[in-house]
Amino acid sequence: MKNLFLTLAFVLGAASSFASDSTEEAVALERTCVPTTLSCGIEGWSCGDTTTEILENAIAADEALCP
Amino acid sequence: MVQKFIFTLIFLASIIANAQKKYSIQHKFTYKLTYQPDSTDVHTKQSEDMFLLTNEDLSIFQSKNGYIKDSLLLAIENKPAQEINMLDISRFPKTQFHFKILKEKSEDSITVYDKIYTDNFQYKESNNNIKWEITSETLSINGLKCQKATAYYAGRNYEAWFSNEIPISDGPYKFSGLPGLIIKISDLKNHYVFELIAKSDKNLSYSSLKPRRNLFITTKSIYFDRLKDYKKNIVERIAQSGFTINDEYKEEVKQKLKKRNNPIELKN
């Protein structure tokens, strides 16, 4: 389990920025798009309403485009 | 009014109970799957570890990386999107096999959960689809005495080696129904080869069978029709779902996808 969280920290941690609580509430329903680099170098934008959704879209793209 | 209230309460309780359903697992078998995504090029072979998780009543088969990925995503579920401003996905565990196959002893069908890109599907399939022919040929694999059986399934002829020494009538993918665990199974072209590489009897709890996002309950033939449509318009479909590929990569992607022409099920 420790390894899982280390991987997660690596994926998200390198370039994460934490907004303040009040900002999060104000924009909670906005769809966010994040510049994303896939494992084979392909670049694009991954979008979603939550961190899970953005990650799932990026992972799905990685699995489909970088087998 | 009271009846409506009670009905609503039961309905909500059943949703919650279903969402939180946990399975107690007694045995974990790890298989190495070696597969050839391009049927015309033997050099495209890749491999991936898969788990067969069993207890007395059921088994679940899925990829190891899919299992790890589910655990990671569960850990961050519903975090606001504003907490990320860039993603490097290169270290995240990935899989080419999204199916989770549930075989329940009390049912005469197996339940398959699978994905087409980010859409989740569930379909059922009879567990009598595979007609085994058991031969007298034997072989020792990793110290286990195995016996050969053959079968045809979904466009491929398979050769399986099962062992009575592990008296569990199960195996990788949708394969089961032999008088012992399948230790190795491969199609005759060796495009899909499952080999048992580890087993453990550690108890564990499994709770991520059903997907978190929308689930379409359908039939196997509709699922495969959708899959065919997706493959025809893959770049566009990916863009609709929330990942936009920068223009300079689009042609490269289309060429790459042409080389993935050899699914495990050739017919359904």
mmCIF file of C-alpha atoms in Angstrom, chain A residues 22-53:
data_model
loop_
_atom_site.group_PDB
_atom_site.id
_atom_site.type_symbol
_atom_site.label_atom_id
_atom_site.label_comp_id
_atom_site.label_asym_id
_atom_site.label_seq_id
_atom_site.Cartn_x
_atom_site.Cartn_y
_atom_site.Cartn_z
ATOM 1 C CA SER A 22 -12.579 29.134 -0.542
ATOM 2 C CA THR A 23 -11.356 28.973 -4.156
ATOM 3 C CA GLU A 24 -12.148 25.258 -4.337
ATOM 4 C CA GLU A 25 -15.715 25.870 -3.253
ATOM 5 C CA ALA A 26 -16.194 28.717 -5.690
ATOM 6 C CA VAL A 27 -15.040 26.732 -8.729
ATOM 7 C CA ALA A 28 -15.982 23.222 -7.627
ATOM 8 C CA LEU A 29 -18.344 22.652 -10.546
ATOM 9 C CA GLU A 30 -16.028 23.918 -13.271
ATOM 10 C CA ARG A 31 -14.503 21.380 -15.650
ATOM 11 C CA THR A 32 -10.740 21.539 -15.389
ATOM 12 C CA CYS A 33 -8.281 20.686 -18.167
ATOM 13 C CA VAL A 34 -4.688 19.850 -17.323
ATOM 14 C CA PRO A 35 -1.691 19.658 -19.694
ATOM 15 C CA THR A 36 -0.712 16.000 -19.759
ATOM 16 C CA THR A 37 2.245 14.023 -21.038
ATOM 17 C CA LEU A 38 1.624 10.345 -21.736
ATOM 18 C CA SER A 39 4.229 7.643 -21.167
ATOM 19 C CA CYS A 40 5.166 7.533 -24.874
ATOM 20 C CA GLY A 41 5.698 11.291 -25.087
ATOM 21 C CA ILE A 42 2.336 12.204 -26.627
ATOM 22 C CA GLU A 43 1.101 15.499 -25.245
ATOM 23 C CA GLY A 44 -2.456 16.647 -24.808
ATOM 24 C CA TRP A 45 -5.043 17.889 -22.345
ATOM 25 C CA SER A 46 -6.902 15.755 -19.833
ATOM 26 C CA CYS A 47 -10.190 17.160 -18.566
ATOM 27 C CA GLY A 48 -12.649 16.353 -15.800
ATOM 28 C CA ASP A 49 -14.612 17.621 -12.821
ATOM 29 C CA THR A 50 -12.586 15.784 -10.195
ATOM 30 C CA THR A 51 -9.014 14.614 -9.789
ATOM 31 C CA THR A 52 -10.176 11.019 -10.276
ATOM 32 C CA GLU A 53 -11.899 11.892 -13.562
#
